[in-house]
Coordinates of N, CA, C and O in Angstrom, one line a residue:
M1 N 0.9 -1.2 -0.2 CA 0.0 0.1 0.3 C 0.9 1.4 0.0 O 2.1 1.6 0.8
S2 N 0.8 2.3 -0.9 CA 1.3 3.5 -1.0 C 0.7 4.7 -0.1 O -0.6 4.6 0.2
V3 N 1.6 5.2 0.4 CA 0.9 6.4 1.5 C 1.9 7.3 0.8 O 3.0 7.6 0.6
D4 N 0.9 8.5 0.9 CA 1.0 10.0 0.0 C 1.4 11.0 1.1 O 0.7 11.0 2.1
G5 N 2.7 11.4 1.1 CA 3.0 12.1 1.9 C 2.4 13.2 2.1 O 2.2 14.2 3.2
A6 N 1.6 13.8 1.2 CA 0.5 15.0 1.2 C -0.7 14.2 2.2 O -1.0 15.5 2.9
Q7 N -1.4 13.5 1.8 CA -2.3 13.0 2.8 C -1.7 12.9 4.1 O -2.6 13.5 4.9
L8 N -0.6 12.6 4.6 CA 0.2 12.4 5.8 C 0.0 13.7 6.3 O -0.5 13.6 7.6
W9 N 0.6 15.0 5.4 CA 0.5 16.1 5.8 C -0.9 16.7 6.3 O -1.1 17.3 7.4
T10 N -1.6 16.3 5.6 CA -3.0 16.8 5.8 C -3.9 16.4 6.8 O -4.5 16.9 7.8
L11 N -3.3 15.0 6.8 CA -4.1 14.2 8.6 C -3.5 15.1 9.5 O -3.9 15.0 10.5
N12 N -2.4 15.6 9.7 CA -1.5 16.0 10.8 C -2.1 17.2 10.8 O -2.4 17.4 12.0
Q13 N -2.0 17.9 9.9 CA -2.7 19.5 10.0 C -4.5 19.3 10.6 O -4.6 20.1 11.4
R14 N -5.1 18.5 10.1 CA -6.4 18.3 10.7 C -6.2 17.8 11.9 O -7.4 18.4 12.8
L15 N -5.5 16.8 12.8 CA -5.2 16.5 14.0 C -5.0 17.7 14.6 O -5.9 18.2 15.6
L16 N -4.3 18.5 14.3 CA -3.7 19.8 15.1 C -4.9 20.9 15.3 O -4.6 21.3 16.3
G17 N -5.2 21.0 14.0 CA -6.5 21.7 13.7 C -7.5 21.5 15.0 O -8.2 22.5 15.6
V18 N -7.8 20.2 15.1 CA -8.8 19.7 15.8 C -8.8 19.8 17.2 O -9.6 20.3 18.4
V19 N -7.2 19.5 17.9 CA -7.2 19.7 19.2 C -7.0 21.1 19.5 O -7.4 21.4 20.4
M20 N -6.6 22.1 18.7 CA -6.6 23.7 18.8 C -7.9 24.1 18.9 O -8.2 24.9 19.9
D21 N -9.0 23.7 18.1 CA -10.2 23.9 18.1 C -10.9 23.7 19.2 O -11.7 24.5 20.1
A22 N -10.5 22.6 19.9 CA -11.2 22.2 21.0 C -10.5 22.8 22.3 O -11.4 22.8 23.3
C23 N -9.3 23.4 22.2 CA -8.7 24.2 23.4 C -9.1 25.5 23.2 O -8.8 26.4 24.2
T24 N -9.9 26.1 22.3 CA -10.0 27.7 22.2 C -10.8 28.3 23.2 O -10.4 29.4 23.8
G25 N -11.7 27.8 24.0 CA -12.5 28.0 25.0 C -11.8 28.3 26.1 O -11.5 29.1 27.1
E26 N -10.7 27.3 26.7 CA -9.8 27.3 27.4 C -8.4 28.5 27.4 O -8.2 29.3 27.9
L27 N -8.4 28.6 26.0 CA -7.4 29.6 25.7 C -8.0 30.9 25.9 O -7.0 31.9 26.3
A28 N -9.4 31.1 25.4 CA -10.0 32.4 25.8 C -10.4 32.6 27.2 O -10.1 33.9 27.8
E29 N -10.3 31.9 28.1 CA -10.4 32.0 29.6 C -9.0 32.7 29.7 O -9.2 33.3 31.1
L30 N -8.0 32.1 29.4 CA -6.8 32.8 29.9 C -6.7 34.2 28.8 O -5.4 35.1 29.2
G31 N -7.4 34.8 28.1 CA -6.8 35.5 27.4 C -6.1 35.8 26.4 O -5.8 37.0 25.8
L32 N -6.3 34.4 25.7 CA -5.5 34.3 24.4 C -6.3 34.2 23.2 O -7.2 33.1 23.3
E33 N -5.9 34.4 22.1 CA -6.3 33.9 21.2 C -5.0 32.9 20.5 O -4.1 32.9 21.0
T34 N -5.5 31.9 19.7 CA -4.8 30.9 19.0 C -3.4 31.5 18.9 O -2.2 30.9 19.4
K35 N -3.5 32.1 17.9 CA -2.1 32.6 17.4 C -0.9 33.4 18.5 O 0.0 33.4 18.5
E36 N -2.0 34.5 19.3 CA -1.2 34.9 20.3 C -0.4 33.8 21.4 O 0.4 33.9 21.6
F37 N -1.2 32.7 21.6 CA -0.6 31.5 22.3 C 0.3 31.0 21.5 O 1.5 30.8 22.3
F38 N 0.6 30.6 20.5 CA 2.0 30.5 19.6 C 3.0 31.3 19.7 O 4.1 31.0 20.0
V39 N 2.7 32.4 20.0 CA 3.7 33.4 19.6 C 4.2 33.5 21.2 O 5.5 33.6 21.6
L40 N 3.3 33.6 22.0 CA 4.0 33.3 23.5 C 4.8 32.2 23.8 O 5.7 32.3 24.6
A41 N 4.4 31.2 23.4 CA 5.2 29.7 23.4 C 6.5 30.0 22.9 O 7.1 29.3 23.5
E42 N 6.3 30.5 22.2 CA 7.9 30.7 21.1 C 8.7 31.9 21.9 O 9.8 32.0 21.7
V43 N 8.2 32.6 22.6 CA 9.1 33.6 23.3 C 10.6 33.6 23.9 O 11.5 33.9 23.6
E44 N 10.7 32.5 24.7 CA 11.4 32.0 25.5 C 12.1 31.7 24.0 O 13.9 31.8 24.6
A45 N 12.4 30.5 23.5 CA 13.2 30.3 22.4 C 13.5 31.2 21.4 O 14.7 31.1 20.8
S46 N 12.8 32.2 20.9 CA 13.1 33.0 20.2 C 12.4 34.5 20.6 O 11.6 34.9 20.6
P47 N 13.4 35.1 21.4 CA 13.1 36.1 22.0 C 13.0 37.6 21.4 O 12.8 38.6 21.5
Y48 N 13.4 37.4 19.8 CA 12.9 38.7 19.1 C 11.8 38.1 18.1 O 11.5 37.4 17.6
P49 N 11.0 39.3 17.8 CA 9.8 38.9 17.1 C 10.5 38.7 15.5 O 9.6 37.9 15.3
A50 N 11.4 39.1 15.2 CA 11.8 38.5 13.7 C 12.1 37.4 13.8 O 11.7 36.3 13.0
E51 N 12.8 36.8 14.9 CA 12.6 35.1 14.8 C 11.9 34.5 15.4 O 11.2 33.5 14.9
I52 N 10.4 34.9 16.0 CA 9.4 34.3 16.0 C 8.8 34.2 14.9 O 8.0 33.4 14.6
A53 N 8.7 35.4 14.0 CA 8.1 35.2 12.9 C 8.8 34.2 11.9 O 8.1 33.5 11.1
T54 N 9.8 34.1 12.1 CA 10.5 33.0 11.3 C 10.2 31.2 11.7 O 9.8 30.8 10.8
A55 N 10.5 31.0 13.3 CA 9.9 30.3 13.9 C 8.6 29.8 13.3 O 8.2 28.7 13.2
L56 N 7.5 30.6 13.3 CA 6.3 30.4 13.4 C 5.4 30.5 11.7 O 4.4 30.2 11.3
L57 N 6.4 31.4 10.9 CA 6.1 31.0 9.3 C 4.8 31.8 9.3 O 4.1 31.9 8.9
L58 N 5.4 33.5 10.4 CA 4.2 34.3 10.0 C 4.7 35.3 9.6 O 6.2 36.0 9.7
P59 N 3.9 36.1 9.0 CA 4.6 37.5 8.7 C 4.6 38.4 9.8 O 4.2 38.5 10.8
K60 N 5.7 39.1 9.8 CA 6.3 40.2 11.0 C 5.3 41.0 11.3 O 5.2 41.2 12.6
T61 N 4.7 41.9 10.5 CA 4.0 42.4 10.8 C 2.4 42.1 11.7 O 2.0 42.5 12.6
S62 N 2.1 40.6 11.3 CA 1.1 39.9 12.4 C 2.0 39.8 13.7 O 1.1 39.8 14.8
V63 N 3.1 39.4 13.6 CA 3.8 39.3 15.2 C 4.0 40.1 15.7 O 3.7 40.4 17.2
T64 N 4.1 41.4 14.9 CA 4.3 42.8 15.8 C 3.1 43.0 16.8 O 3.0 43.5 17.6
V65 N 1.8 42.5 15.9 CA 0.3 43.1 16.6 C 0.4 41.9 17.6 O 0.1 42.3 18.7
Y66 N 0.6 40.9 17.3 CA 0.3 39.9 18.6 C 1.5 40.0 20.0 O 0.7 39.9 20.9
V67 N 2.5 40.5 19.5 CA 3.2 41.1 20.7 C 2.6 42.2 21.4 O 2.6 42.4 22.4
R68 N 2.5 43.3 20.5 CA 1.6 44.3 21.2 C 0.7 43.8 22.0 O 0.2 44.5 23.2
N69 N -0.3 43.2 21.7 CA -1.4 42.6 22.7 C -1.2 41.9 23.7 O -1.6 42.1 25.0
L70 N 0.3 41.0 23.5 CA 0.7 40.3 24.7 C 1.2 41.3 25.6 O 1.0 40.9 26.6
V71 N 2.0 42.3 25.5 CA 2.4 43.4 26.1 C 1.3 43.9 26.7 O 1.0 44.0 28.3
A72 N 0.4 44.3 26.1 CA -1.1 45.0 26.6 C -1.6 44.1 27.8 O -2.3 44.4 28.7
K73 N -1.7 42.6 27.6 CA -2.2 41.7 28.2 C -1.4 41.6 30.0 O -2.1 40.8 30.9
G74 N 0.0 42.0 29.7 CA 1.0 41.7 30.5 C 1.6 40.4 30.7 O 1.8 40.3 31.7
F75 N 1.6 39.7 29.6 CA 2.2 38.6 29.5 C 3.7 38.6 28.8 O 4.3 37.6 29.2
V76 N 3.7 39.8 28.5 CA 5.1 39.6 27.5 C 5.5 41.5 28.2 O 4.7 42.2 28.2
R77 N 6.9 41.5 28.1 CA 7.5 42.9 28.3 C 8.8 42.8 27.4 O 9.5 42.1 27.2
R78 N 9.0 44.3 27.0 CA 9.9 44.5 26.1 C 11.2 45.0 27.0 O 11.1 45.8 27.8
E79 N 12.2 44.4 26.8 CA 13.5 45.0 27.5 C 14.6 45.4 26.5 O 14.9 44.5 25.7
I80 N 15.6 46.2 26.7 CA 16.5 46.8 25.8 C 17.4 45.6 25.9 O 18.2 45.1 27.0
D81 N 18.0 45.2 24.8 CA 19.0 44.1 24.6 C 20.4 44.5 24.7 O 20.9 45.7 24.3
E82 N 20.9 44.1 26.2 CA 22.1 45.1 26.7 C 23.4 44.3 25.6 O 24.6 45.1 25.3
A83 N 23.1 43.3 24.9 CA 24.1 43.2 23.6 C 24.4 44.2 22.4 O 25.2 44.5 21.8
D84 N 23.1 44.6 22.1 CA 22.7 45.7 21.3 C 21.7 46.4 21.3 O 20.3 46.4 21.6
L85 N 22.2 47.8 22.2 CA 21.2 48.5 22.8 C 20.1 49.1 21.8 O 19.2 49.8 22.2
R86 N 20.3 48.9 20.6 CA 19.2 49.3 19.5 C 18.1 48.4 19.3 O 17.2 48.8 18.7
R87 N 18.2 47.3 19.8 CA 17.3 46.1 20.3 C 16.6 46.0 21.0 O 17.0 46.2 22.3
H88 N 15.1 45.6 21.1 CA 14.2 44.8 22.4 C 14.6 43.4 22.3 O 14.1 42.9 21.1
R89 N 14.6 42.9 23.4 CA 14.1 41.4 23.4 C 12.9 41.3 24.3 O 12.1 42.2 24.8
L90 N 12.3 40.1 24.0 CA 11.0 39.7 24.8 C 11.5 39.0 25.7 O 12.1 38.0 25.6
V91 N 10.2 39.4 27.2 CA 10.8 38.2 28.0 C 9.4 38.0 28.4 O 8.5 38.9 28.5
L92 N 9.0 36.8 28.8 CA 7.8 36.0 29.8 C 7.7 37.0 30.8 O 8.5 37.2 31.8
T93 N 6.6 37.5 31.4 CA 6.5 37.9 32.5 C 5.9 36.5 33.2 O 5.3 35.7 32.7
A94 N 5.6 36.8 34.5 CA 4.9 35.8 35.4 C 3.7 35.6 35.1 O 3.6 33.7 34.8
E95 N 3.0 36.4 34.6 CA 1.5 36.2 34.5 C 1.7 35.3 32.8 O 0.8 34.8 32.5
G96 N 2.6 35.8 32.1 CA 2.7 35.3 30.8 C 3.6 33.5 30.5 O 3.0 33.0 30.1
T97 N 4.2 33.6 31.8 CA 4.6 32.3 32.2 C 3.6 31.3 32.5 O 3.2 30.4 32.0
Q98 N 2.4 31.7 33.6 CA 1.6 30.9 34.0 C 0.7 30.7 32.9 O 0.0 29.6 32.7
A99 N 0.1 31.6 32.0 CA -0.7 31.5 30.8 C -0.3 30.5 30.0 O -0.9 29.5 29.5
R100 N 0.8 31.0 29.6 CA 1.7 29.5 28.9 C 1.6 28.2 29.0 O 1.1 27.1 28.6
D101 N 2.0 27.9 30.6 CA 2.1 26.8 30.8 C 0.4 26.0 30.8 O 0.2 24.8 30.9
R102 N -0.5 26.8 31.4 CA -1.8 26.5 31.6 C -2.4 26.1 30.0 O -3.3 25.4 29.8
A103 N -2.1 27.0 29.3 CA -2.6 26.8 27.9 C -2.0 25.5 27.1 O -2.8 24.5 26.7
L104 N -0.6 25.2 27.6 CA 0.1 23.9 27.4 C -0.4 23.0 27.9 O -0.6 21.8 27.1
A105 N -0.9 22.7 28.9 CA -1.6 21.9 29.8 C -2.9 21.3 29.1 O -3.0 20.1 29.0
A106 N -3.6 22.5 28.5 CA -4.9 22.2 27.8 C -4.7 21.5 26.9 O -5.4 20.5 26.4
L107 N -3.7 22.1 25.8 CA -3.2 21.2 24.5 C -3.1 19.5 25.1 O -3.4 19.1 24.2
A108 N -2.1 19.8 25.8 CA -1.4 18.2 26.3 C -2.7 17.2 26.8 O -3.0 16.4 25.8
A109 N -3.9 17.9 27.6 CA -4.9 17.1 27.9 C -5.9 16.4 26.6 O -6.1 15.6 26.6
E110 N -6.1 17.6 25.8 CA -6.8 17.2 24.5 C -6.0 16.2 24.0 O -6.9 15.7 23.4
Y111 N -4.6 16.5 23.7 CA -4.2 15.4 22.9 C -4.1 14.2 23.6 O -4.1 13.4 22.7
D112 N -3.8 14.1 24.4 CA -3.8 12.8 25.1 C -5.2 12.2 25.0 O -5.2 10.6 25.2
R113 N -6.4 12.8 25.4 CA -7.6 12.3 24.8 C -7.6 11.4 23.8 O -8.5 10.2 23.5
R114 N -7.0 12.1 22.5 CA -6.9 11.7 21.3 C -6.0 10.5 21.5 O -6.4 9.4 20.8
L115 N -4.8 10.7 22.0 CA -3.9 9.4 22.1 C -4.3 8.3 22.6 O -3.7 7.3 22.4
A116 N -5.1 8.6 23.8 CA -5.8 7.4 24.1 C -6.3 6.2 23.5 O -6.3 5.0 23.7
R117 N -6.8 6.6 22.2 CA -7.4 5.9 20.9 C -6.5 5.0 20.4 O -6.5 4.2 19.8
V118 N -4.9 5.2 20.6 CA -3.9 4.5 20.0 C -3.5 3.8 20.9 O -2.8 4.1 22.4
T119 N -2.9 2.6 20.6 CA -2.2 1.5 21.7 C -1.1 1.9 22.2 O -0.3 3.1 21.5
P120 N -0.3 1.7 23.4 CA 0.7 2.1 23.9 C 2.3 1.7 22.6 O 3.0 2.6 23.0
Q121 N 1.8 0.3 22.2 CA 3.0 0.2 21.6 C 2.9 1.3 19.9 O 4.1 1.7 19.3
D122 N 1.8 1.7 19.5 CA 1.5 2.5 18.2 C 2.1 3.8 18.7 O 2.6 4.6 18.1
R123 N 1.9 4.1 20.1 CA 2.6 5.5 20.9 C 4.0 5.5 20.4 O 4.7 6.6 20.2
V124 N 4.6 4.4 21.0 CA 6.2 4.6 21.0 C 6.7 4.3 19.5 O 7.6 5.4 19.3
E125 N 6.0 3.7 18.5 CA 6.2 3.9 17.3 C 5.8 5.0 16.8 O 6.6 5.6 15.9
L126 N 5.0 5.9 17.1 CA 4.5 7.3 16.7 C 5.7 7.9 16.9 O 6.1 9.0 16.1
Q127 N 6.0 7.8 18.2 CA 7.5 9.0 18.9 C 8.6 8.6 17.9 O 9.4 9.6 17.8
R128 N 8.7 7.3 17.7 CA 10.0 6.9 16.9 C 10.0 7.3 15.5 O 10.8 8.4 14.7
I129 N 8.8 7.4 14.6 CA 8.8 7.8 13.6 C 8.6 9.3 13.5 O 9.3 10.3 12.9
L130 N 8.0 10.3 14.6 CA 8.4 11.7 14.4 C 9.8 12.0 14.8 O 10.1 12.8 14.0
Q131 N 10.1 11.4 15.7 CA 12.0 11.9 15.9 C 12.6 11.3 14.7 O 13.4 12.4 14.4
A132 N 12.5 10.4 14.0 CA 13.0 10.3 12.8 C 12.5 11.1 12.0 O 13.6 11.6 11.0
M133 N 11.7 12.2 11.9 CA 11.2 12.8 10.8 C 12.3 13.8 11.3 O 12.1 15.1 10.3
L134 N 12.1 14.3 12.5 CA 12.9 15.8 12.8 C 14.3 15.5 12.8 O 14.5 16.8 12.9
A135 N 14.8 14.6 12.7 CA 16.3 14.3 12.7 C 17.2 15.1 11.6 O 16.4 14.9 10.8
S136 N 18.0 15.7 11.6 CA 18.7 16.0 10.6 C 19.3 15.0 9.7 O 19.6 14.1 10.2
P137 N 19.2 15.3 8.5 CA 20.1 14.1 7.7 C 21.1 13.6 7.8 O 21.4 12.4 7.9
A138 N 21.7 14.5 8.7 CA 23.4 14.1 8.8 C 23.2 12.6 10.1 O 23.9 11.8 10.1
S139 N 22.5 13.4 11.0 CA 22.3 12.2 12.2 C 21.0 10.9 12.1 O 21.0 10.2 12.8
G140 N 20.1 11.4 11.0 CA 18.9 10.4 10.7 C 19.4 9.2 10.2 O 20.7 9.2 9.5
H141 N 18.9 8.1 10.0 CA 19.2 7.1 9.2 C 18.1 6.7 8.2 O 17.1 6.9 8.8
M142 N 18.1 6.0 7.5 CA 17.3 5.8 6.4 C 17.1 4.0 6.7 O 18.0 3.5 6.4
R143 N 16.0 3.9 6.5 CA 15.5 2.4 6.5 C 14.7 2.1 5.5 O 13.9 2.8 4.6
E144 N 14.9 0.9 4.4 CA 14.4 0.6 3.5 C 13.5 -0.5 3.6 O 13.7 -1.2 4.7

């Protein structure tokens, strides 16, 4: 049986969309829109708006709006970058960390509800497959 990569991509995107849709109420209770959540979740790994835009494949102008909203909500603050005084870096506030962690917990719980439909052996195999797909070509190995 042949497996089409585009079909797998679509199924994966559909799963992620269903999980996100199921969590919109919880995100709203935290004062977050879906894309604001993604920006909030990325701040520690990518503290500059341009880096966030690249990491999340979002237009820089959109990230600017989301960051402005997150600052206004008290989830993020801008600080002058000591390494380059012309730049501002983003830092999560305590409220931002709490909102991010609660949102991630809600997403994890919804994903776990869906994952419960899969056998433990298949979960282990799914994890192995996803890690193999994410591995860099130099470190990954191909199986025939």
